[in-house]
Short mmCIF file of C-alpha atoms in Angstrom, two decimals:
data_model
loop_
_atom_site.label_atom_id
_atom_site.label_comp_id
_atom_site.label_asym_id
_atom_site.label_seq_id
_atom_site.Cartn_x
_atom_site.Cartn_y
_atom_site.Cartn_z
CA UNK A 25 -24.88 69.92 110.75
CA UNK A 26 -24.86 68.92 107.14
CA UNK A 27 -25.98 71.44 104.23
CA UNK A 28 -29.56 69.31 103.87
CA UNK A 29 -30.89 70.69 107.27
CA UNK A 30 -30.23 73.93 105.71
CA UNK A 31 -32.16 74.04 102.97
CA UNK A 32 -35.35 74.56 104.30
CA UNK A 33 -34.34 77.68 106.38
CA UNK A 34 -32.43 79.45 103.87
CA UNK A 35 -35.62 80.83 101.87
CA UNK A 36 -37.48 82.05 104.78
CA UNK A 37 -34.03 84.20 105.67
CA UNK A 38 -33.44 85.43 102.69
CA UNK A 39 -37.20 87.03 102.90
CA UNK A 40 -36.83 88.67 106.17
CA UNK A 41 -33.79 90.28 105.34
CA UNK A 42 -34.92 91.25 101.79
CA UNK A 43 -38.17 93.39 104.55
CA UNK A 44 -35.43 94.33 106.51
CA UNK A 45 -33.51 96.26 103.66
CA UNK A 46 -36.94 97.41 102.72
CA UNK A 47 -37.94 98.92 105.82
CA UNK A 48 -34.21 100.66 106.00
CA UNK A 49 -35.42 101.89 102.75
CA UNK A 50 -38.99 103.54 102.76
CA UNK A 51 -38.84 103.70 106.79
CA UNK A 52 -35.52 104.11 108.82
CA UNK A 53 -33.80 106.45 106.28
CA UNK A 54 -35.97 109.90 106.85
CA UNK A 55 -35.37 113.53 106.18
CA UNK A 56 -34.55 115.77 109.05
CA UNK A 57 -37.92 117.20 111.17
CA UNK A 58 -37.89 120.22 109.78
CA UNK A 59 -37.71 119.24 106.33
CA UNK A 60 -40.60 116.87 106.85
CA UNK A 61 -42.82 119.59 108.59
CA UNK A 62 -41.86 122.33 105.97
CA UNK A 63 -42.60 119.66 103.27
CA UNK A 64 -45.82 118.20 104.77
CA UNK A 65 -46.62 122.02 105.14
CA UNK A 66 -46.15 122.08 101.40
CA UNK A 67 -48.83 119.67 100.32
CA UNK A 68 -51.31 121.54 102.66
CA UNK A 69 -50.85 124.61 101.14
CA UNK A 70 -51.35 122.65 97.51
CA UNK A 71 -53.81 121.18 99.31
CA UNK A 72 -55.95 124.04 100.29
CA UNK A 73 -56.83 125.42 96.97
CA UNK A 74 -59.51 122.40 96.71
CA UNK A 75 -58.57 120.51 93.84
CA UNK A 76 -56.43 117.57 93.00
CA UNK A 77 -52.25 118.30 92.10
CA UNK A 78 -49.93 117.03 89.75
CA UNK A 79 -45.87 116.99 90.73
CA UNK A 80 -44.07 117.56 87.25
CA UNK A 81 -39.97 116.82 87.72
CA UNK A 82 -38.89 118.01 84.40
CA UNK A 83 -35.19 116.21 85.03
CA UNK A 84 -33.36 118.63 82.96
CA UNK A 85 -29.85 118.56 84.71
CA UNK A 86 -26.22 119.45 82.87
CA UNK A 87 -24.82 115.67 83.79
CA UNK A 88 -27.67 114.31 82.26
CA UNK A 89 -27.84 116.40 79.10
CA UNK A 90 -24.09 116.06 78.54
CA UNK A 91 -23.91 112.29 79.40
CA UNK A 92 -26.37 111.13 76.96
CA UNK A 93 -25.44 114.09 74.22
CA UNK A 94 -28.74 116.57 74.12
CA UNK A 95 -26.72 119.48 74.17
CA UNK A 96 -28.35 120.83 70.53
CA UNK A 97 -32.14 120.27 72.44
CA UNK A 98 -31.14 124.33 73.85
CA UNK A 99 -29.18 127.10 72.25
CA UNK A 100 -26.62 129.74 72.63
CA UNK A 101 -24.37 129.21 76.01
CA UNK A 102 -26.49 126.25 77.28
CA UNK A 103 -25.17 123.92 74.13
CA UNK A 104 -21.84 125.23 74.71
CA UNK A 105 -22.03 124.70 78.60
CA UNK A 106 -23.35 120.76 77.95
CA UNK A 107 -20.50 119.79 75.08
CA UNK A 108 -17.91 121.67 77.15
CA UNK A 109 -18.75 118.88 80.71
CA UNK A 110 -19.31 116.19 77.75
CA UNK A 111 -15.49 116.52 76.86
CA UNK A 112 -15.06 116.31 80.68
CA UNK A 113 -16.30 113.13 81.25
CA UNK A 114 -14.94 111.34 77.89
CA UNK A 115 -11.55 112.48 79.32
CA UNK A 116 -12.85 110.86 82.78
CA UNK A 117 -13.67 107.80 81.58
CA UNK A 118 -17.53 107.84 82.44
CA UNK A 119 -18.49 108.75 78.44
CA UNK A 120 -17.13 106.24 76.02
CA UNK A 121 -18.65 108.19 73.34
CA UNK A 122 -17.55 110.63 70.90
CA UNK A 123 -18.00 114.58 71.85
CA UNK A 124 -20.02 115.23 68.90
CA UNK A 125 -23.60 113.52 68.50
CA UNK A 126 -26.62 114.08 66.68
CA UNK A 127 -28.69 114.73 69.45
CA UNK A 128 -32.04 114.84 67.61
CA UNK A 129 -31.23 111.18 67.14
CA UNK A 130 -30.35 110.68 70.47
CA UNK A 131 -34.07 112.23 71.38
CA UNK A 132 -35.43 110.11 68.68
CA UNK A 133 -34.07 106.71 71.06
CA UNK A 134 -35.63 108.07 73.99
CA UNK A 135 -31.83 108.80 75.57
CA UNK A 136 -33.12 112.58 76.37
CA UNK A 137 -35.36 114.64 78.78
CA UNK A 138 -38.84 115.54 77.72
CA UNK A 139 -38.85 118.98 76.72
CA UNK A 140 -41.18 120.87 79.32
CA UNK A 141 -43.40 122.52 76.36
CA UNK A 142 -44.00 118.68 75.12
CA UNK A 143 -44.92 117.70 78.71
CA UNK A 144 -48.10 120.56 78.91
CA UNK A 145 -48.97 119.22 75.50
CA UNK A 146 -49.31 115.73 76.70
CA UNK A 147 -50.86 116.95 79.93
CA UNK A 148 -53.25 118.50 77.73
CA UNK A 149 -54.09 115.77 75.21
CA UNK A 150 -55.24 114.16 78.98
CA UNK A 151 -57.62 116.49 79.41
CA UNK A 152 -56.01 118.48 82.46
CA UNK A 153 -57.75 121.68 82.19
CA UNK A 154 -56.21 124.67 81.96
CA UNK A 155 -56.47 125.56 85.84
CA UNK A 156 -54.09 122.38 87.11
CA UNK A 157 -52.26 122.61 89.55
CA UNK A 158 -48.88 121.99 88.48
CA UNK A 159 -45.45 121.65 90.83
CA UNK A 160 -42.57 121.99 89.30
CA UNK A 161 -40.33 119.88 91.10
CA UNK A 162 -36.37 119.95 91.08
CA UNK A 163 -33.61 122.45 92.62
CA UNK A 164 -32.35 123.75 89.21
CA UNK A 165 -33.66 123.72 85.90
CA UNK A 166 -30.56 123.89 83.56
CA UNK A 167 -31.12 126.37 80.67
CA UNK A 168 -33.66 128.80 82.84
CA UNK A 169 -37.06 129.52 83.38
CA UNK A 170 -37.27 130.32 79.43
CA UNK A 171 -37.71 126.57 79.26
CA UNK A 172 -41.11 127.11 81.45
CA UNK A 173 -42.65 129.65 79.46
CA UNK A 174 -44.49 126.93 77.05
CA UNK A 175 -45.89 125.19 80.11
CA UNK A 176 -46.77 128.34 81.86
CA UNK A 177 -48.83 129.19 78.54
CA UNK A 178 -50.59 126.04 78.91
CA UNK A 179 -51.60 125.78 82.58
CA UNK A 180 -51.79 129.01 84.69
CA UNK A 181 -50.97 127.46 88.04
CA UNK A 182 -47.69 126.29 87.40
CA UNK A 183 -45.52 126.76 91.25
CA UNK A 184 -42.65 125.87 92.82
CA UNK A 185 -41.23 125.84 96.30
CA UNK A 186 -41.18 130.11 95.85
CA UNK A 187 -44.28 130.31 95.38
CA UNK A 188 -45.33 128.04 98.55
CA UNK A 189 -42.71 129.22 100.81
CA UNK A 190 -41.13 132.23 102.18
CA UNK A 191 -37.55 133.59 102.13
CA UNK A 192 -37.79 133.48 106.33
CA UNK A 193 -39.09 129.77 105.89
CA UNK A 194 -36.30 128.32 103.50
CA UNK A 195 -33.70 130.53 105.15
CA UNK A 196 -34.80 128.82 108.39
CA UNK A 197 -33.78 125.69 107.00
CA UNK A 198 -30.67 126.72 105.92
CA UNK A 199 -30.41 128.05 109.64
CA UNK A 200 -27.33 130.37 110.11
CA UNK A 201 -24.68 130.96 107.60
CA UNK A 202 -21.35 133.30 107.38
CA UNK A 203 -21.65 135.66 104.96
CA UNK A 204 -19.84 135.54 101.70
CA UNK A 205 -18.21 138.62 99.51
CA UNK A 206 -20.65 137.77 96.60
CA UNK A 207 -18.97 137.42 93.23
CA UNK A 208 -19.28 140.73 91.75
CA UNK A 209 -18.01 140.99 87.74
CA UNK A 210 -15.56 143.40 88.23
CA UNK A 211 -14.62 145.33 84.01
CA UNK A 212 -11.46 144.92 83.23
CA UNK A 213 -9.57 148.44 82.93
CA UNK A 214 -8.81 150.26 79.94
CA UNK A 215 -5.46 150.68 78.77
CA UNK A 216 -3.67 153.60 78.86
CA UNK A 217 -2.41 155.90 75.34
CA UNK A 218 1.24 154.86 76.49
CA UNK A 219 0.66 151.03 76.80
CA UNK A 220 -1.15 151.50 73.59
CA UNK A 221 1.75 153.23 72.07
CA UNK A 222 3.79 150.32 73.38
CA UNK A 223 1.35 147.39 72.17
CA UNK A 224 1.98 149.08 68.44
CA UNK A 225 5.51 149.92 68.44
CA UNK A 226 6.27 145.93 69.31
CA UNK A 227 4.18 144.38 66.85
CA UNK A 228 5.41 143.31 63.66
CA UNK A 229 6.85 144.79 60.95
CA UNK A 230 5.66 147.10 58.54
CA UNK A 231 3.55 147.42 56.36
CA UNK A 232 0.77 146.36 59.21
CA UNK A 233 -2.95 145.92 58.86
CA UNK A 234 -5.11 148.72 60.29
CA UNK A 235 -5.88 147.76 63.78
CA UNK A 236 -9.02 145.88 64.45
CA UNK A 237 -12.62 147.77 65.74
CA UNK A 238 -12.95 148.18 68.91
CA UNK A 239 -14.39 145.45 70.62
CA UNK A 240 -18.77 145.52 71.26
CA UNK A 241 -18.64 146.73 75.02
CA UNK A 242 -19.27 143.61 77.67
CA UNK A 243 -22.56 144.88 79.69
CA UNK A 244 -22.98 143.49 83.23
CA UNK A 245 -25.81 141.16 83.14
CA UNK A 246 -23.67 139.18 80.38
CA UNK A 247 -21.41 138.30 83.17
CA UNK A 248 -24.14 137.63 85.78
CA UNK A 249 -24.30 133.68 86.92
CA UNK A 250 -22.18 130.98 87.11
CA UNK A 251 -21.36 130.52 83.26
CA UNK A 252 -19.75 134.05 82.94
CA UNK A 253 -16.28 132.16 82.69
CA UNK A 254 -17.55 130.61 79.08
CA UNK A 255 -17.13 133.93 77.59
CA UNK A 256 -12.78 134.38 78.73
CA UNK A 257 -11.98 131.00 79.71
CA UNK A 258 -11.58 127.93 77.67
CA UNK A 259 -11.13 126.32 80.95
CA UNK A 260 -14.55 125.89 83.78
CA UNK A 261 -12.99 127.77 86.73
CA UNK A 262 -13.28 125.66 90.03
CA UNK A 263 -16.44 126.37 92.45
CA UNK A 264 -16.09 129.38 94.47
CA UNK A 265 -17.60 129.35 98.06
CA UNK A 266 -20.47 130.72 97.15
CA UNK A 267 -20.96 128.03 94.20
CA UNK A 268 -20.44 125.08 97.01
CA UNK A 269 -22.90 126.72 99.35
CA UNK A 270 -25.57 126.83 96.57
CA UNK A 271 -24.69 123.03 95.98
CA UNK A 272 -25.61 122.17 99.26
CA UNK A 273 -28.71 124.52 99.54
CA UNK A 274 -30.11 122.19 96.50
CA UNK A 275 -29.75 119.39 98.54
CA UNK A 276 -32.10 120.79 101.06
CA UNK A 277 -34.41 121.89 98.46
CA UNK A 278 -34.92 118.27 96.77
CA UNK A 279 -35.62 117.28 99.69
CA UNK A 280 -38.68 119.08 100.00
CA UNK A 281 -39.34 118.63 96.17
CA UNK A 282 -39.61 114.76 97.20
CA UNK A 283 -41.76 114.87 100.02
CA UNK A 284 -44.46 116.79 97.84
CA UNK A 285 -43.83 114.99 94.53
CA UNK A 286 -44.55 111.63 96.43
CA UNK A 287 -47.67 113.22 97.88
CA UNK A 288 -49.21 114.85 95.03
CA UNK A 289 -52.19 113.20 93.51
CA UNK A 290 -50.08 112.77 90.17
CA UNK A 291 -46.59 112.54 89.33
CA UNK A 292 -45.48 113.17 85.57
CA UNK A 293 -41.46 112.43 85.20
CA UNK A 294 -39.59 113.97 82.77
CA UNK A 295 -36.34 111.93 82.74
CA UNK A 296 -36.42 108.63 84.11
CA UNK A 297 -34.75 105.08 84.15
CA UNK A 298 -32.09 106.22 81.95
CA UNK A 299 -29.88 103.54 82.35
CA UNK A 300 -26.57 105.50 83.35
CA UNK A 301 -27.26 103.90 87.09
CA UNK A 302 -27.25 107.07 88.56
CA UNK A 303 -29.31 108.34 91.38
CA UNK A 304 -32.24 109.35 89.61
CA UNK A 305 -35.03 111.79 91.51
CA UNK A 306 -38.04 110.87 89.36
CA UNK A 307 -37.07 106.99 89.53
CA UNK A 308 -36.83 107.39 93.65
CA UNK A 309 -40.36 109.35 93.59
CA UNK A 310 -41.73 106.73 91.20
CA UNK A 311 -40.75 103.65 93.34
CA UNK A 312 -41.84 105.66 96.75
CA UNK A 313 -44.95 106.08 95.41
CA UNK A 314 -45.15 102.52 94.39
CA UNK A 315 -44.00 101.17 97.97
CA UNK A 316 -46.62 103.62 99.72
CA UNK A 317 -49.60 103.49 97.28
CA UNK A 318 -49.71 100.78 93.99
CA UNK A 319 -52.82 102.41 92.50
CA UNK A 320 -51.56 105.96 92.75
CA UNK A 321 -51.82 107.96 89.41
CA UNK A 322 -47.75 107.83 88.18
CA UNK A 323 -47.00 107.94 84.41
CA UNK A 324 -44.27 106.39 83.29
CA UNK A 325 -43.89 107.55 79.62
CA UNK A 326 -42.52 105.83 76.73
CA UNK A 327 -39.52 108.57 75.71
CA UNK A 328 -38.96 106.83 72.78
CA UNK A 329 -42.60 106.66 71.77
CA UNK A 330 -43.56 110.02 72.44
CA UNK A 331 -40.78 111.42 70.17
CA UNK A 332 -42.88 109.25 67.84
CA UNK A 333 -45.65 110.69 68.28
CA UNK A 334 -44.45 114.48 68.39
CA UNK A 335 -42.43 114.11 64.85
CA UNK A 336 -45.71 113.43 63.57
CA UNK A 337 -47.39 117.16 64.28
CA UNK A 338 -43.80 118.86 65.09
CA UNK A 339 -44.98 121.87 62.46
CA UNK A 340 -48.16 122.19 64.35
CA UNK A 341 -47.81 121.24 68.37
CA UNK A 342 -50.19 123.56 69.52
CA UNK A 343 -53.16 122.41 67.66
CA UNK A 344 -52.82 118.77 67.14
CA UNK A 345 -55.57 116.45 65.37
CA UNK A 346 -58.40 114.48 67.48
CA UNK A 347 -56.07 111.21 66.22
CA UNK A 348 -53.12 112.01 67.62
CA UNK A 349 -54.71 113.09 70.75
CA UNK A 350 -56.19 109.90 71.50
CA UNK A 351 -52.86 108.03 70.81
CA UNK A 352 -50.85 110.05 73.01
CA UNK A 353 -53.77 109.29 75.65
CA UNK A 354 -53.71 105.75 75.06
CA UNK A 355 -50.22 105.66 75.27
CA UNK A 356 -50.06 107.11 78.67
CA UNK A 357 -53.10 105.50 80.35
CA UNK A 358 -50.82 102.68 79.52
CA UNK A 359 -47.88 103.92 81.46
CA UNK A 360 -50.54 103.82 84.32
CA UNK A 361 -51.64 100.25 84.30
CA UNK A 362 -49.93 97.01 84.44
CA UNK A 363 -48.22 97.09 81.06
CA UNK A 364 -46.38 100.33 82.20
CA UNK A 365 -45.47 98.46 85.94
CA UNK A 366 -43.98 95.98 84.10
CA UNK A 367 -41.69 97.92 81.35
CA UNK A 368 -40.55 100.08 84.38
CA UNK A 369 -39.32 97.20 86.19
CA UNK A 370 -37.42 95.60 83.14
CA UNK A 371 -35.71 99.52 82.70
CA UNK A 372 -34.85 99.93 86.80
CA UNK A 373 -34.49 96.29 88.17
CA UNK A 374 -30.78 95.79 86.83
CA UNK A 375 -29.67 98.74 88.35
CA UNK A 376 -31.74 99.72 91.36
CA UNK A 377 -34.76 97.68 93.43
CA UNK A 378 -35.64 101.13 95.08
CA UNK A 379 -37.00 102.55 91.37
CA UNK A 380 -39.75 99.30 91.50
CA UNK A 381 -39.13 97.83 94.99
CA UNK A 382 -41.94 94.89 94.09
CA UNK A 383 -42.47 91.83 94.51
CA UNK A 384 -39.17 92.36 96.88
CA UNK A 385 -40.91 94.75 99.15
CA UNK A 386 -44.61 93.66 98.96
CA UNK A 387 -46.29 90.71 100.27
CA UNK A 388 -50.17 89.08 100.05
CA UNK A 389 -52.16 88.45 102.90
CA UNK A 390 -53.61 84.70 103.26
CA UNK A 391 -57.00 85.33 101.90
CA UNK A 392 -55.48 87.15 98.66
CA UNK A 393 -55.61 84.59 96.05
CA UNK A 394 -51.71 84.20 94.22
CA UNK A 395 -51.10 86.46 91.51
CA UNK A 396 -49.20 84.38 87.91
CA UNK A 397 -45.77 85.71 88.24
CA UNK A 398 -43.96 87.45 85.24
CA UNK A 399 -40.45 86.97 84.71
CA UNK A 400 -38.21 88.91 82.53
CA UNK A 401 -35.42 86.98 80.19
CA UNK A 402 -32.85 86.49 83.28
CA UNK A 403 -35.26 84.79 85.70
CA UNK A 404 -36.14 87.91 87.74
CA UNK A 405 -39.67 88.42 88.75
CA UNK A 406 -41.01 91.59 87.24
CA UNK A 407 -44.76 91.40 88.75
CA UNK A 408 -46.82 89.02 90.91
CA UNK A 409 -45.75 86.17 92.49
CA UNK A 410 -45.86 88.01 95.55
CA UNK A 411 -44.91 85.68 98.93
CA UNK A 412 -47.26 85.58 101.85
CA UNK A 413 -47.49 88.14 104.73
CA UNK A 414 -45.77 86.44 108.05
CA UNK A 415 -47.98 85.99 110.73
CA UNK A 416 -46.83 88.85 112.83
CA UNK A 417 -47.48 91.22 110.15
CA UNK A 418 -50.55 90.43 109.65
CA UNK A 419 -51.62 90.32 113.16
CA UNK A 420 -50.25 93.42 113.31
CA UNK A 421 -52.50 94.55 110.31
CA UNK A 422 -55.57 93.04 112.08
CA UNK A 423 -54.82 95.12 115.45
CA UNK A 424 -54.89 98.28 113.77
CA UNK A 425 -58.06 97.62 111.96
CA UNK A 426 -59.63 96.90 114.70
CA UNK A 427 -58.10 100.48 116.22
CA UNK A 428 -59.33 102.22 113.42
#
């Protein structure tokens, strides 16, 4: 058989097992029963309060930060916590950057997270009212709930999986664990008059400097968490048990963070496509959401832009003019329509399909008329151009019509 007779046959392959990876994709790969029932249980609960949802991921995670250098976005420990795993990975080889960076500018080039306070402010320059329902999606939020106050000032019905589930409910989940000695801070103990004694009569020689003031005494809750080392160590201590167990309870509660955040009735990320090809929640949701339902209501904001547009009232956020409200409006109905669909695939198609799985995982039915195809500057279909349905599929489409 020569390679001519297999021309015409490699095209149609190529499609079925581009649907095949597809359907691995959105419909072999599941979460586990439970998850989906606790999840599903979720959006009913959302659900029942009679009015429409909006899943917020705010996508504030330490990799992140310290990757793309926002460490000087918090204050205090956080900034130290971010430039401390920063110096990590330059010594890994992922950074190839230097430790210190103007973050501001960094913001300013859309390389950071939307600040949670800026989100409510767009939120409101949409005209959510005040009573929104807002879930907060997203295992950890690195620097604290403080980071949620703005937002909770904005909209009063700001929840997360706590507030829709119970302790017996997520503990179920988990299902049964050995218990751990928990990691109690433990004061060091004070030093006796004789080792005191000792301490002075080796030090140097005379004429010595009065000793020092005692030290400010270290209260409990500034050891509480899993930063207390910042404050001995120069060195992050390895995980302890109960650090790995936490790890893997996050897992589980993403998980149900995904399931709602594709159901909700908006999704508002606030990190995504950030170009480090790294699994990336609010690109996953975003292309879900896409796969399951093209006309559902996802922004996908313009960081760079909206820094823009927030440098412009930064001395007066909370009571911005009717200009700038109808920019930052336009600006995200955009993210909604085609123009948005478009700049999303030029951000996520080089690293991941799943982020904007079409044309790849869509197809047109015969009586659809063929939609111009727009290609980006290395060939690659953006939008449109989808192929036709095969015959079996759309059969298949038929029957259940006719079932429902």
């Amino acid at each position: 058989m020569d390679g001519g007779c297999l021309q015409p046959i490699l095209p149609p392959i190529l499609s079925e097992f581009q649907r095949l990876r597809c359907r691995v994709a959105f419909h072999a790969l599941q979460f586990r029963p439970e998850i989906q029932i606790l999840g599903l249980r979720m959006v009913e609960r959302l659900r029942a309060w009679g009015q429409p949802f909006l899943a917020y991921h705010p996508g504030l995670v330490r990799d992140t930060l310290a990757y793309h250098g926002c460490a000087e976005l918090f204050q205090d420990v956080h900034t130290e916590l971010i430039q401390y795993r920063r110096e990590q990975m330059i010594k890994q080889g992922i950074v190839n950057d230097e430790l210190s960076v103007e973050s501001h500018i960094r913001r300013e080039n859309g390389s950071c997270p939307l600040m949670p306070e800026e989100v409510g402010l767009l939120l409101r320059a949409m005209g959510y009212p005040s009573n929104t329902i807002i879930y907060v999606a997203g295992s950890q939020t690195f620097g604290g709930q403080r980071l949620l106050i703005p937002l909770r000032a904005i909209f009063a019905n700001v929840v997360d999986r706590t507030s829709l589930c119970s302790k017996t409910e997520l503990s179920d989940l988990v299902g049964p664990e050995t218990p751990l000695p928990p990691d109690v801070f433990k004061m060091p103990n004070p030093k006796s008059e004789e080792q005191l004694k000792e301490e002075w009569s080796r030090a140097g020689p005379r004429p010595r400097p009065l000793p020092p003031p005692p030290d400010r005494p270290v209260y409990q809750h500034e050891k509480e968490g899993w930063y207390a080392w910042i404050t001995e160590n120069d060195k992050e201590p390895n995980p302890s048990p109960m650090d790995l167990r936490m790890q893997a309870h996050r897992l589980l509660w993403d998980a149900l963070d995904y399931i709602v955040s594709v159901e909700a009735d908006a999704f508002f990320p606030g990190f995504h496509s950030d170009g480090s090809r790294w699994p990336d929640f609010s690109g996953l949701v975003i292309g879900q959401r896409l796969y399951e339902r093209a006309s559902s209501r996802t922004y996908r904001p313009d960081r760079k832009k909206i820094a823009e547009l927030f440098n412009v009232i930064r001395d007066d956020m909370y009571h911005p003019k009717r200009n700038w409200i109808l920019s930052a409006r336009e600006h995200l109905n955009r993210s909604l329509s085609e123009e948005g669909l478009i700049r999303q695939s030029l951000l996520s198609k080089p690293t991941s399909f799943l982020s904007h799985p079409i044309p790849e995982c869509s197809c047109r039915i015969s009586s659809v008329e063929i939609t111009k195809p727009i290609k980006g500057k290395d060939g690659r279909i953006l939008f449109g151009g989808e192929l036709e349905c095969p015959k079996w599929m759309q059969s298949a489409r038929a029957e259940k019509a006719r079932t429902n």
